[in-house]
Each structure stands twice: as C-alpha cells, then as structure tokens.
Coordinates of C-alpha atoms in Angstrom, one line a residue:
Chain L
X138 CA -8.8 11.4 17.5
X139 CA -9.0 7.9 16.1
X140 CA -7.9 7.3 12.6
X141 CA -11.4 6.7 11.4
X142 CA -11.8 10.4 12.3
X143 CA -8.6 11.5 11.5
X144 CA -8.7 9.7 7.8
X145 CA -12.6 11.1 6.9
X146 CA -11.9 14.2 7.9
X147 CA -8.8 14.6 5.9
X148 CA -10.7 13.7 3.0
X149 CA -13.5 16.1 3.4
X150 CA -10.4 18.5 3.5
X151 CA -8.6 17.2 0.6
X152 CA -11.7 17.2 -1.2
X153 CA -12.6 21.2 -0.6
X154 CA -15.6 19.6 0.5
X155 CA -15.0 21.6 4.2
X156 CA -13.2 24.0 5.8
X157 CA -11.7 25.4 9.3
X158 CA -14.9 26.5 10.1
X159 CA -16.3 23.0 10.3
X160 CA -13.7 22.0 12.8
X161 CA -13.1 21.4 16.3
X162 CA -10.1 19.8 16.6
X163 CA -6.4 21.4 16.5
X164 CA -4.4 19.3 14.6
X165 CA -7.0 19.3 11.7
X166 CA -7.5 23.0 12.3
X167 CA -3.8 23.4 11.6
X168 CA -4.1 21.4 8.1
X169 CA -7.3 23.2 7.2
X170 CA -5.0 26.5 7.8
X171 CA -2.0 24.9 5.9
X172 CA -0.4 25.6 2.9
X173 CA 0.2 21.8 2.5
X174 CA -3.4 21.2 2.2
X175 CA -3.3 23.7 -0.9
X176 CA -0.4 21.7 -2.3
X177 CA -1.8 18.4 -1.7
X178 CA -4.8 19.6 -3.3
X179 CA -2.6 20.8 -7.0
X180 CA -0.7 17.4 -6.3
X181 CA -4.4 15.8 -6.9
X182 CA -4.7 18.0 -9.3
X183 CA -1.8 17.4 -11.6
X184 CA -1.9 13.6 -10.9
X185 CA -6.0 13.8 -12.4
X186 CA -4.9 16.2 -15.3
X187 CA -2.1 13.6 -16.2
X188 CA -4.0 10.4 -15.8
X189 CA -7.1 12.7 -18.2
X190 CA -4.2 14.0 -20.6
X191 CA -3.2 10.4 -21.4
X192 CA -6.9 8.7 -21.1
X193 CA -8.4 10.9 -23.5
X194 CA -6.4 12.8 -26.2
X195 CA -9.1 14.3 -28.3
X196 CA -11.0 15.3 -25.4
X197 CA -8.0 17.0 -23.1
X198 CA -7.0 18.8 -26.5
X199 CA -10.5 20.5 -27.1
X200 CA -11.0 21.6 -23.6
X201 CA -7.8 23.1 -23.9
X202 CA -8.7 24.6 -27.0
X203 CA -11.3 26.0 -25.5
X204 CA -9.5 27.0 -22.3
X205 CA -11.8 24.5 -20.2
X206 CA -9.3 21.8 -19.1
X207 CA -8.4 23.9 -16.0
X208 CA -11.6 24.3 -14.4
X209 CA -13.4 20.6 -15.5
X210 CA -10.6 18.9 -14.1
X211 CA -10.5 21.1 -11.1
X212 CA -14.4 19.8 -10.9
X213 CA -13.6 16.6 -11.4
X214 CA -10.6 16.2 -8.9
X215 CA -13.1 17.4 -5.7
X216 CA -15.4 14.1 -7.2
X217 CA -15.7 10.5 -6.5
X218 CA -13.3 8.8 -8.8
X219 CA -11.8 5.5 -9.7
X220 CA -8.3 4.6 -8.4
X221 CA -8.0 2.8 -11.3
X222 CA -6.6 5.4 -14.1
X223 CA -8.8 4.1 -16.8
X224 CA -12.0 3.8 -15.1
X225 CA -10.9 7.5 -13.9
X226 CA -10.6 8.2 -17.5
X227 CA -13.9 7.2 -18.3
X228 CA -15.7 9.0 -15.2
X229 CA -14.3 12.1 -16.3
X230 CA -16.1 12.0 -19.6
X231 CA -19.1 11.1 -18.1
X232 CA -18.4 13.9 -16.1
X233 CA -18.4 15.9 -18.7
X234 CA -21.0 15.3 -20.2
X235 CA -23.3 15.7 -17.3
X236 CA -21.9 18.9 -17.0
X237 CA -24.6 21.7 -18.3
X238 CA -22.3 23.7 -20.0
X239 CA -21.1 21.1 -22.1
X240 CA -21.3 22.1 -26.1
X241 CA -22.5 19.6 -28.6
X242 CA -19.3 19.0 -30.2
X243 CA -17.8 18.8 -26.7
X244 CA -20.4 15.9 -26.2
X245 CA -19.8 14.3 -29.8
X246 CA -15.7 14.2 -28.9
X247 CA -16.0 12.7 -25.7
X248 CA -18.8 10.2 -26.9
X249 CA -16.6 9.2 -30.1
X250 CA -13.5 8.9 -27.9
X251 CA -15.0 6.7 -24.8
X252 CA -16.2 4.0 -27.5
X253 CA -13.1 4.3 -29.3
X254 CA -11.2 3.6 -25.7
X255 CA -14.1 0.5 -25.1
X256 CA -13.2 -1.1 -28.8
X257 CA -9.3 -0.9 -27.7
X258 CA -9.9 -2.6 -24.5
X259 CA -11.7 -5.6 -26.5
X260 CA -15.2 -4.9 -25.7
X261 CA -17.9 -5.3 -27.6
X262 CA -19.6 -2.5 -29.0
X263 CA -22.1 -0.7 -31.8
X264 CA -22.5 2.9 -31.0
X265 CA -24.0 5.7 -33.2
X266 CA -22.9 9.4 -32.2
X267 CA -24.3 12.3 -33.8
X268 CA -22.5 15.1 -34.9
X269 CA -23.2 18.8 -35.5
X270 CA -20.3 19.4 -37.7
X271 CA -17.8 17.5 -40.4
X272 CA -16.3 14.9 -38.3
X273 CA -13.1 14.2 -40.2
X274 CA -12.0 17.6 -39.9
X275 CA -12.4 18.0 -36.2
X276 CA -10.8 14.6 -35.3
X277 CA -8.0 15.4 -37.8
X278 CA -7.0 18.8 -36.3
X279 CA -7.2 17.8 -32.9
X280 CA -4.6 14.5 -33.5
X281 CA -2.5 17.2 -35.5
X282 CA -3.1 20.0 -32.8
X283 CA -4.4 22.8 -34.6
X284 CA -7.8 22.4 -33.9
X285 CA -9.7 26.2 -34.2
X286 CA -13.6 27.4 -34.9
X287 CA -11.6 27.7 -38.8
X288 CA -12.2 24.0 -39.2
X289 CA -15.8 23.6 -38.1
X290 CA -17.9 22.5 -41.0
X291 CA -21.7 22.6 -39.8
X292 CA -23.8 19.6 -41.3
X293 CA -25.8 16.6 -39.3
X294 CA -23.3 13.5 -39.5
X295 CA -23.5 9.9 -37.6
X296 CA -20.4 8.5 -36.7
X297 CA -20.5 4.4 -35.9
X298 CA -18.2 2.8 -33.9
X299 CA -18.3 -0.7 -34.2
X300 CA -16.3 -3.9 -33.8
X301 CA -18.8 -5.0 -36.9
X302 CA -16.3 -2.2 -38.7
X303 CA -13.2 -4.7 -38.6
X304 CA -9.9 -2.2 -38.8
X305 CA -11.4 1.1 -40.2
X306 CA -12.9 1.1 -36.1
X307 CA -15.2 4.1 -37.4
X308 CA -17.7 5.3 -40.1
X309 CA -18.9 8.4 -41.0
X310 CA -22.3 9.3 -42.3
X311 CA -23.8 12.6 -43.4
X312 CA -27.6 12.5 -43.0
X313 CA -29.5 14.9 -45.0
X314 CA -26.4 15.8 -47.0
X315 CA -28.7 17.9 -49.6
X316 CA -30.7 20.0 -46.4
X317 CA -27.2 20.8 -45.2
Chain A
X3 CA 27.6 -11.1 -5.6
X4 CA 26.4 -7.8 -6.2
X5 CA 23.5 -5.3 -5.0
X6 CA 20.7 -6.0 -8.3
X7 CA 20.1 -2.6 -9.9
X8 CA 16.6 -1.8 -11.9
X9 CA 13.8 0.2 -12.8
X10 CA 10.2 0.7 -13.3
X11 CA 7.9 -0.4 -15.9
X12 CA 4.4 0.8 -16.3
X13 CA 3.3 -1.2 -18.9
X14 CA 2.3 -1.0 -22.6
X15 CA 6.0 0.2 -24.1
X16 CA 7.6 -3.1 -24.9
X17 CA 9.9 -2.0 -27.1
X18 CA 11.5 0.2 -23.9
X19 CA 11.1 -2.6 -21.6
X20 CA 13.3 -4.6 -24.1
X21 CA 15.5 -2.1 -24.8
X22 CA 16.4 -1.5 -20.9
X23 CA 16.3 -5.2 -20.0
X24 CA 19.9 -6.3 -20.7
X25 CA 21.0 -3.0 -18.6
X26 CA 19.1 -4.6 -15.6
X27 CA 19.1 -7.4 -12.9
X28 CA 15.4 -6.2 -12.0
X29 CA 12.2 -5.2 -13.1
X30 CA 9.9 -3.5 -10.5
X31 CA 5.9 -3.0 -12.0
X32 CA 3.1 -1.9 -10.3
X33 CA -0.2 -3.5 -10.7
X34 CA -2.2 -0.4 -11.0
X35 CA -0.3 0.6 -13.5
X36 CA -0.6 -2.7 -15.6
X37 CA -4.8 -2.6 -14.7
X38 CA -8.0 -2.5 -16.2
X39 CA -11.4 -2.7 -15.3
X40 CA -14.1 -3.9 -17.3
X41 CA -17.9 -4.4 -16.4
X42 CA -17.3 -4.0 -12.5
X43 CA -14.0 -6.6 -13.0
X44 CA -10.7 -5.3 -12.3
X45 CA -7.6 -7.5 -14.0
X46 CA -3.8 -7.6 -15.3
X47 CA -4.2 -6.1 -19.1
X48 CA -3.5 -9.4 -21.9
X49 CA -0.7 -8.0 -23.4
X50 CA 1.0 -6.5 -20.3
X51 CA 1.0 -10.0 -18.6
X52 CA 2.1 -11.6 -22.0
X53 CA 5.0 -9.3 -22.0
X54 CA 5.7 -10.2 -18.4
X55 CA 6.1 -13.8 -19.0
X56 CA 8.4 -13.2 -22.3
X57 CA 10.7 -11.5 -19.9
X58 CA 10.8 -14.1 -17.7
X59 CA 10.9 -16.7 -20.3
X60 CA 13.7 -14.4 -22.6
X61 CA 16.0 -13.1 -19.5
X62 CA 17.1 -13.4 -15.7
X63 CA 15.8 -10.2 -14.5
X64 CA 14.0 -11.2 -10.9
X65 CA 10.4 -9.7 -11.2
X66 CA 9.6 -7.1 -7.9
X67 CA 6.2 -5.9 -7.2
X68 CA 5.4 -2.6 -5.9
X69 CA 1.3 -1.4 -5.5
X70 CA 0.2 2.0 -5.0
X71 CA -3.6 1.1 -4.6
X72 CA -3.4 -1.3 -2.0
X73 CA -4.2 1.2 0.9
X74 CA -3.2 -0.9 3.7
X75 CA -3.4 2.3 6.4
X76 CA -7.6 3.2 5.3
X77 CA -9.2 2.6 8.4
X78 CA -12.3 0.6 6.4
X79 CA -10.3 -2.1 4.9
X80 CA -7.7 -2.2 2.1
X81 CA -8.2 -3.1 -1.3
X82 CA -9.7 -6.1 -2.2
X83 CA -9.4 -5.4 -6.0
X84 CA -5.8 -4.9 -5.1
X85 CA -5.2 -8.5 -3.8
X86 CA -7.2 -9.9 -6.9
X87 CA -4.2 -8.8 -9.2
X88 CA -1.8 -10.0 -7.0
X89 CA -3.5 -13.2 -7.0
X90 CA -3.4 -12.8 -11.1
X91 CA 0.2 -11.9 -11.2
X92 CA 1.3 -14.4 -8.6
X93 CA -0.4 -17.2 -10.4
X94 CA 1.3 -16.6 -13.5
X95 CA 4.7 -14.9 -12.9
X96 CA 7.4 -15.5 -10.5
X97 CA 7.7 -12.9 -8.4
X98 CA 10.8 -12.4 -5.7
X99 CA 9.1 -10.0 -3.6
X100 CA 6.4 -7.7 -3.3
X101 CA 5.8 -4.4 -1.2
X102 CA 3.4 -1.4 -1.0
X103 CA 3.5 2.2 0.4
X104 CA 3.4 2.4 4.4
X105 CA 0.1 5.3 3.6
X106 CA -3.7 5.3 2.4
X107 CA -4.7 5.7 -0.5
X108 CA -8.6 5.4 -0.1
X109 CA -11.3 6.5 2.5
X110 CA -14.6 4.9 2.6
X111 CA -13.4 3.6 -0.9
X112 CA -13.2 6.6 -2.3
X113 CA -10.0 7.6 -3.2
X114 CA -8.1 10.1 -2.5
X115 CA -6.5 11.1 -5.0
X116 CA -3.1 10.6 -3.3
X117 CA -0.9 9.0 -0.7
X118 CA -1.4 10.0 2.9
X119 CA 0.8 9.0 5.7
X120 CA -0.4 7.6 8.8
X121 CA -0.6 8.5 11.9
X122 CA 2.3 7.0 14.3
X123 CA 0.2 5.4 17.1
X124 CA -0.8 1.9 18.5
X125 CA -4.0 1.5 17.0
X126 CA -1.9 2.3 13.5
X127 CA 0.4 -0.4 14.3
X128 CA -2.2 -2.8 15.6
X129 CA -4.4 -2.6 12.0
X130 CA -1.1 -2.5 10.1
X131 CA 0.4 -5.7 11.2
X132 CA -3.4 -7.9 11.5
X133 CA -3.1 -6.8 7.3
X134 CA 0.6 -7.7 7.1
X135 CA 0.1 -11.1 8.7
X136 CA -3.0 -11.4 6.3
X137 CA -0.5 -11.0 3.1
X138 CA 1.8 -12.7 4.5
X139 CA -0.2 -15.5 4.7
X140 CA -1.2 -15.7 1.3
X141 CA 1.6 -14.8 -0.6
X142 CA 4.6 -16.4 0.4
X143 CA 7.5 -14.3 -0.7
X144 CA 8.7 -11.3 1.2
X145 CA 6.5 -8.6 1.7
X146 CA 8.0 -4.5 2.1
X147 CA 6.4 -1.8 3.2
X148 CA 8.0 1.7 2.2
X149 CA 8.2 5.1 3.6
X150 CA 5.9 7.8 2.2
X151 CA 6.4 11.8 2.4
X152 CA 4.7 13.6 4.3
X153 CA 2.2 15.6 2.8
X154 CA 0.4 16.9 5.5
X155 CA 1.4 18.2 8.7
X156 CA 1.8 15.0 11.2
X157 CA -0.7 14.2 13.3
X158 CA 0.3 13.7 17.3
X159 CA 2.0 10.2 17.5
X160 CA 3.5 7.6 19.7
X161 CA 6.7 6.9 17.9
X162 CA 9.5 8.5 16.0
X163 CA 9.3 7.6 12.0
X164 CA 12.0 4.7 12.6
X165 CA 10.3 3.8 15.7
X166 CA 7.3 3.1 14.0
X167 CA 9.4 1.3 10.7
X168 CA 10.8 -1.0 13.3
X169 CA 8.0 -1.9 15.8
X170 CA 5.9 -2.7 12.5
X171 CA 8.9 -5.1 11.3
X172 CA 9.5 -7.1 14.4
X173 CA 5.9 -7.4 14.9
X174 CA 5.1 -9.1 11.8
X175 CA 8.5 -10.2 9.9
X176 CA 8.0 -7.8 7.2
X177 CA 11.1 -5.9 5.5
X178 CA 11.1 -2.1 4.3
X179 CA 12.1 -0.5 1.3
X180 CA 14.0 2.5 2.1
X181 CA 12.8 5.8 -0.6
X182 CA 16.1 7.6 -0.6
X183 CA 14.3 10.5 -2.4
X184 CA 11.7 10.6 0.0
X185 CA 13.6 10.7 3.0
X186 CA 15.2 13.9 1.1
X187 CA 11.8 15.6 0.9
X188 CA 11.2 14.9 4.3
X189 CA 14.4 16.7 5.5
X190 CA 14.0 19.0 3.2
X191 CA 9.9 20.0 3.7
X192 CA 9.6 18.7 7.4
X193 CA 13.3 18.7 9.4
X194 CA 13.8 14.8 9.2
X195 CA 17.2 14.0 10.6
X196 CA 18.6 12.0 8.1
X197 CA 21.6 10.7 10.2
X198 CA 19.6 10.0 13.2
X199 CA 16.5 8.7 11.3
X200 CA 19.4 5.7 10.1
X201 CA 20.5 5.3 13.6
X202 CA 17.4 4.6 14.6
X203 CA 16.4 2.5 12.2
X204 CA 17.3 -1.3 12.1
X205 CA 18.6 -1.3 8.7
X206 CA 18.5 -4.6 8.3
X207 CA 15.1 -4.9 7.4
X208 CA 15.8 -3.4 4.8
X209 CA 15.3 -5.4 1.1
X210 CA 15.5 -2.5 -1.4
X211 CA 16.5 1.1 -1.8
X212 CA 14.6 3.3 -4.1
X213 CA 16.4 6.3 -6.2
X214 CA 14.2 8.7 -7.9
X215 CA 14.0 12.7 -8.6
X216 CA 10.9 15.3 -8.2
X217 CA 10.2 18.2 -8.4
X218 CA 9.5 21.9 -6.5
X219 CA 6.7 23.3 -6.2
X220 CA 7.8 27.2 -6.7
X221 CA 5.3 28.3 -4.8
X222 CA 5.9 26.7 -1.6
X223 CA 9.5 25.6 -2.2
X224 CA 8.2 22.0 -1.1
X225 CA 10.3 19.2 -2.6
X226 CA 7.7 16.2 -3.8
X227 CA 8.2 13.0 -5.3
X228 CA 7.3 13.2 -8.9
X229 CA 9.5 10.9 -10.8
X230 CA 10.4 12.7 -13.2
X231 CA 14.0 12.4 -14.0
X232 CA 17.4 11.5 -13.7
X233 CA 18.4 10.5 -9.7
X234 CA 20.1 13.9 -8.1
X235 CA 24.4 13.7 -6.9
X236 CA 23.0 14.4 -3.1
X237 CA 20.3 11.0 -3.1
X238 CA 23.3 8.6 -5.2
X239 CA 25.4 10.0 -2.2
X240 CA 22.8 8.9 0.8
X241 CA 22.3 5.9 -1.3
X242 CA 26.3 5.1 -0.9
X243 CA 26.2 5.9 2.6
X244 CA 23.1 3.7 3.7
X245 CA 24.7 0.4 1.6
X246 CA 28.0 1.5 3.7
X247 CA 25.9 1.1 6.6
X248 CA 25.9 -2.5 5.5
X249 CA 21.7 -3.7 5.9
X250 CA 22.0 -7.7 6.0
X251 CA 19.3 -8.0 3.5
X252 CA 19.5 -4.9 1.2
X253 CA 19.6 -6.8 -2.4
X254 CA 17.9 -4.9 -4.7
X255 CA 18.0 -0.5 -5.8
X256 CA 15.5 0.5 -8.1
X257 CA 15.7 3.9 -10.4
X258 CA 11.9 5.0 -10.2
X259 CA 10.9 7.0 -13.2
X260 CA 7.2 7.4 -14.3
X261 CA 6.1 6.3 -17.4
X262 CA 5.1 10.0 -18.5
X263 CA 9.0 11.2 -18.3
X264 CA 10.5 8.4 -20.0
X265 CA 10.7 9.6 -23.6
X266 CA 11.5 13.4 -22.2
X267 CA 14.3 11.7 -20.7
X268 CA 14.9 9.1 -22.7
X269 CA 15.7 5.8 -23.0
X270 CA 19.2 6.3 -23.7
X271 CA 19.2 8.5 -20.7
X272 CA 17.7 6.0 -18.7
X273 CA 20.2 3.3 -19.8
X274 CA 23.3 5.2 -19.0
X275 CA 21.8 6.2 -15.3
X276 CA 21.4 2.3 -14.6
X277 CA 24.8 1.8 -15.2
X278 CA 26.0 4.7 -13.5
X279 CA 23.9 3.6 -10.3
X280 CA 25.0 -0.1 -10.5
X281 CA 29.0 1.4 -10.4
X282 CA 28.1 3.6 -7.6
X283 CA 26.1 1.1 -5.5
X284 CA 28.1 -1.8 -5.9
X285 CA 31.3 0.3 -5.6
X286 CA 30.3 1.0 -1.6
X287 CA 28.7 -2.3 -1.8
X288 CA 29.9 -5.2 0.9
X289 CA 27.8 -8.2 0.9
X290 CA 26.6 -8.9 4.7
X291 CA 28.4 -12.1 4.8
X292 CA 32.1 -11.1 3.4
X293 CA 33.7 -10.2 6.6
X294 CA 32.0 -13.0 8.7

C-alpha cells in the first residue's frame, strides 16, 4: 500500500466516514477494528470541543445549556474544517447554523458572536441581527453563566454590530416596542 | 555553558510571557498558534508579532520555532500557508532554529484533525528529505524534525523508529528534537524499548529535548500527549539519562504546556518547574566539548 492509499484511507477512517466493511486490506482492517481508531476519534473530538470552547464563548455556553454541545461538535469533528483554530471557529458556527435544528436564538447567538469575533480581528463590518427575545439579558447570563428559559424576554429586537459604533461594539434596538 | 531551559508560548497572554521570561533562556512558539486568517490570507496576529519583537528587543531569550500545521508526511504536499508564516516570522524576528512534527497533519488539504505518524518506508523517506532539502534551502538556520506518538497501530515498515530518525538525518543534515514524553507513551501504549530505542539512535542529532505531561484516557488506559501539566519524576529522570548520554548538539529542553492549562496550573507553578528543570538538566549536564 503506498502512502497515498494508506493516508486517504486513514482519513475516511478517522473521519467515521467508512468502516471494515469497505476494506480489503489487513493492516487498515486491523485499525478499522481498533480501539485506537475510537480514541483518535475523542482525541479529535476534544481537540475541536477545546479549540470551539475558546472560539466562541456565548455559543459553547448555550449549546451546553441546552445539552447540544456534545452531539454538534461530534457533527462537526467528522466535517471539513480549517487547521487554522479561528477559521475552525468560524466554520463551526456556520455549521451551526446550517444545521436544521438550529433555534432562532441559537441562530441570533452565533450570528452576534461571529461579528463580534470579525470586529476583534480588525475587520470591517456593519451587521444587523435580529432577535426574538431581550438581548441584554441573554448575553448577560451566558458571560455570567446562568443562562435558563427564566431569562428569556420575548419581543422583536435588532442588534448592530458595527465598527461605525466606536467602543460600545454593539446596539440594541427593540422594533415595534408597543406590539410587543 | 549550560543546556538553555524554556517553554511554550501560544500567544495573546503577554503579561505571562513577561512574567516567565526572566525564568527562561528560551522561548519556543508555534505559528499556528500565533495565526489568523482573514479573507482567504493566512498571517502572524499584529500584536502577537509586536510582542515577539519586544522580547527580543527587552531580553536574551533565543527565539525557537516549532509548527504543528506544516504536514510535511501528507502525501499531496505540505502546507504552503505554513511556509508563508515562516516567511513572516523569519523576516521580522531572529529565530535560532526551527522544527516540526515527523507526522501529517492534512490529507487532500483537509485536515485531520490530528497528528498521524508515518509509515517507516523508502518512499516516506524519499518525500521526507526532497521537503527537508526544500526548507533547508530557504531558511537558513537549523531545521528539527520530532518524534510523534503513535496513534494508530503501525503500518508494515522498513525500519526501526531510530532507524528511520537517523537515515532521515544523514540524508539531509537535519537534527531531531527528542519528545521525552512521547517516547513514554510509546513504551507505555505500544512496547517501545526505551533503552534500545537510544542505542539505536545517533543522539547527536539531537538539538532539543522536549518535557511535557498528558493525560489517560480511563477507558483504554492509553497514555497521550496532552500538555496539560507539570513534567512527571519518571520523564525528568529519562531526560537526565539522555543528556548523560552526552548528544554533541543537544542545547536547548523545552517544558511544553498548552495554553489552556496555564492558569489551572499556574504561572507560579510554571515558574518554579523551569527552575527545577534547569537544576536537574544542567546538574547531569556535560557540554560535548569539556572532556576533549
């Protein structure tokens, strides 16, 4: 086997994207069998939930408020993805919000956070991100960690990032205020 | 003249990096680690590189460069994003050597998501050393290549793991960093033979030691190299007895600790393990040229 074989097939396998049954040879018969295919696969694991846990705060902290973080990372580690932490980072909240299961505050989180993460990095940006529910509240309790349904105030809110917004980074808008 | 004793720095903590700086004769960073990418362009963060070059201008600490994302084993090239921060980072630091993991990293550009090892054969050598010589060539300091763990199973191979180490070496010039750590895991997870692994191997292509802990997984009682802690009695031990060995070029032993694990630790704690490896090291240390 030549190491182009050797190195695709060991990524198909790393990736759970086949398994023994796809394969002729011994030696990647044996790994398919192995349990240090399962373990490589939670070391690729843990490294992606780390790199996610420090990329994204306020998104890693509702998934794990909602006791998604498991199985969207799991997803996401069997994907395509960046070598590069931060571009990583930003794949996996694309990712997530391509995912069909993903709630609107889920979306409005990730959203807020990825231009957040852009305007840190210096780039230039004006994005509006509506909201289903107060804002402040949810941001708040998700830096302080108690984050629960409790704090969810329902309403229609815009919340601009922009580097037009100088220090403040973000505004927020309630639209409709008296409907709501 | 004494063995230079260090440790990581990941970036983005400046107020650690100048708290561990007068506790060090080295500061080993990784590119990746120091990265962004922006609009398709991948480059050394601002303020990372600006607090590069304040160390250099404000202390003596050599500079050592260690990638991760290089992938110098993928069969379809290694990374050319790679070499554009070492271009960045050699054009605006001064850097004493630079090295990258003996592994892959990538397939078909798609990463991994970890660090394979390669197979042990001719046609790894042969690809190995045409990209060594290609480094070589364009950065003109020392260039390492380290031992990996084992992940996987290995696949049928030509040479023994220090066979493979030295045929690479005397092919191309190239030194080795030696993971102390990893060579644990590998004994521990796989049957390595330490003690004959070192006789085999010519130690003195050897450059740099690296010290680190990890972690088991419970599971599978397999040992891996997380670094994330304080360097364990049984690798400061192997460490003595490989510098008692007496590699011609060893100069430098760097405490590998990620980034994550510093504050758990902490700095404090980090501090007081750099000076308890620079006693132990440079206790059993004998420069290569005091008995000639």
């Amino acid at each position: 086997m030549n190491l182009q074989t050797l190195q695709v097939n060991l990524l198909n396998l790393v990736k759970s994207r086949s398994d023994i049954d796809d394969l002729d040879d011994a030696y990647l018969r044996e790994v398919a069998s192995s349990q240090n295919l399962v373990l490589a696969k939670k070391i690729v694991l843990w490294w992606r939930q780390l790199q996610i846990q420090n990329y994204c705060v306020l998104t890693t902290r509702l998934l794990e408020s909602y006791g998604k973080f498991e199985k969207y990372t799991q997803q996401f580690a069997t994907q395509k993805f960046s070598v590069f932490s931060e571009e990583a980072g930003d794949e996996f909240i694309d990712f997530i919000n391509l995912a069909e299961d993903t709630s609107p505050l889920l979306r409005s989180v990730s959203t807020f956070e990825k231009a957040l993460i852009k305007l840190y990095k210096g780039d230039t940006i004006d994005e509006v991100i509506p909201w289903c529910y107060e804002p402040m509240s949810v941001i708040q309790s998700l830096l302080d960690r108690t984050f629960s349904e409790s704090v969810l105030q329902s309403g229609d809110y815009e919340v601009r990032v922009s580097n037009e917004l100088g220090a403040n980074l973000f505004s927020v808008a309630e639209i409709n205020p008296a409907l709501t | 003249m004494s063995l230079s004793v260090g440790t990581t720095y990941e970036g983005r903590n400046f107020s650690y990096l100048k708290k561990i700086l007068p506790y060090v004769q080295h500061i080993e960073i990784s590119p990746d680690s120091l990265a962004y990418k922006s609009k398709d362009e991948v480059a050394i963060r601002p303020d990372c590189l600006e607090e590069l070059i304040w160390m250099q201008q404000n202390s003596a600490a050599n500079l050592l460069v260690h990638g991760i994302s290089l992938s110098i084993g993928s069969y379809d090239g290694y990374s050319k994003e790679y070499i554009k921060l070492l271009d960045q980072l050699f054009g605006n630091l001064n850097i004493k050597w630079h090295s990258e993991h003996l592994a892959y990293t990538t397939v078909n550009g798609e990463a991994l998501g970890t660090m394979l090892t390669l197979p042990r054969t001719t046609e790894t050598v042969d690809l190995i050393c045409r990209r060594v010589d290609s480094i070589q060539k364009r950065f003109k300091v020392p260039f390492l290549l380290e031992n990996v763990i084992n992940m996987l199973p290995m696949p049928p191979s030509s040479y023994t793991d220090a066979a493979f180490l030295n045929k690479i070496c005397s092919l191309t010039g190239c030194g080795l960093i030696l993971d102390v750590y990893n060579m644990e895991c590998d004994a521990h997870n796989f049957g390595l033979n330490i003690l004959s692994f070192l006789d085999e191997l010519d130690l003195n292509n050897v450059y740099e030691l690296h010290v680190a802990s990890g972690q088991t997984d419970p599971d599978s009682n397999f040992m891996m190299d997380i670094h994330a802690g304080l360097v364990a009695d049984s690798t400061l031990d192997l460490t003595g007895d490989i510098i008692q060995r007496n590699p011609k070029k060893l100069g430098a032993i760097t405490f590998e600790i990620l980034d994550e694990f510093i504050e758990r630790i902490s700095p404090e704690s980090i501090i007081e393990e750099l000076i308890k490896i620079d006693q132990i090291v440079n206790k059993s240390y004998e420069p290569a040229n005091a008995s000639s």
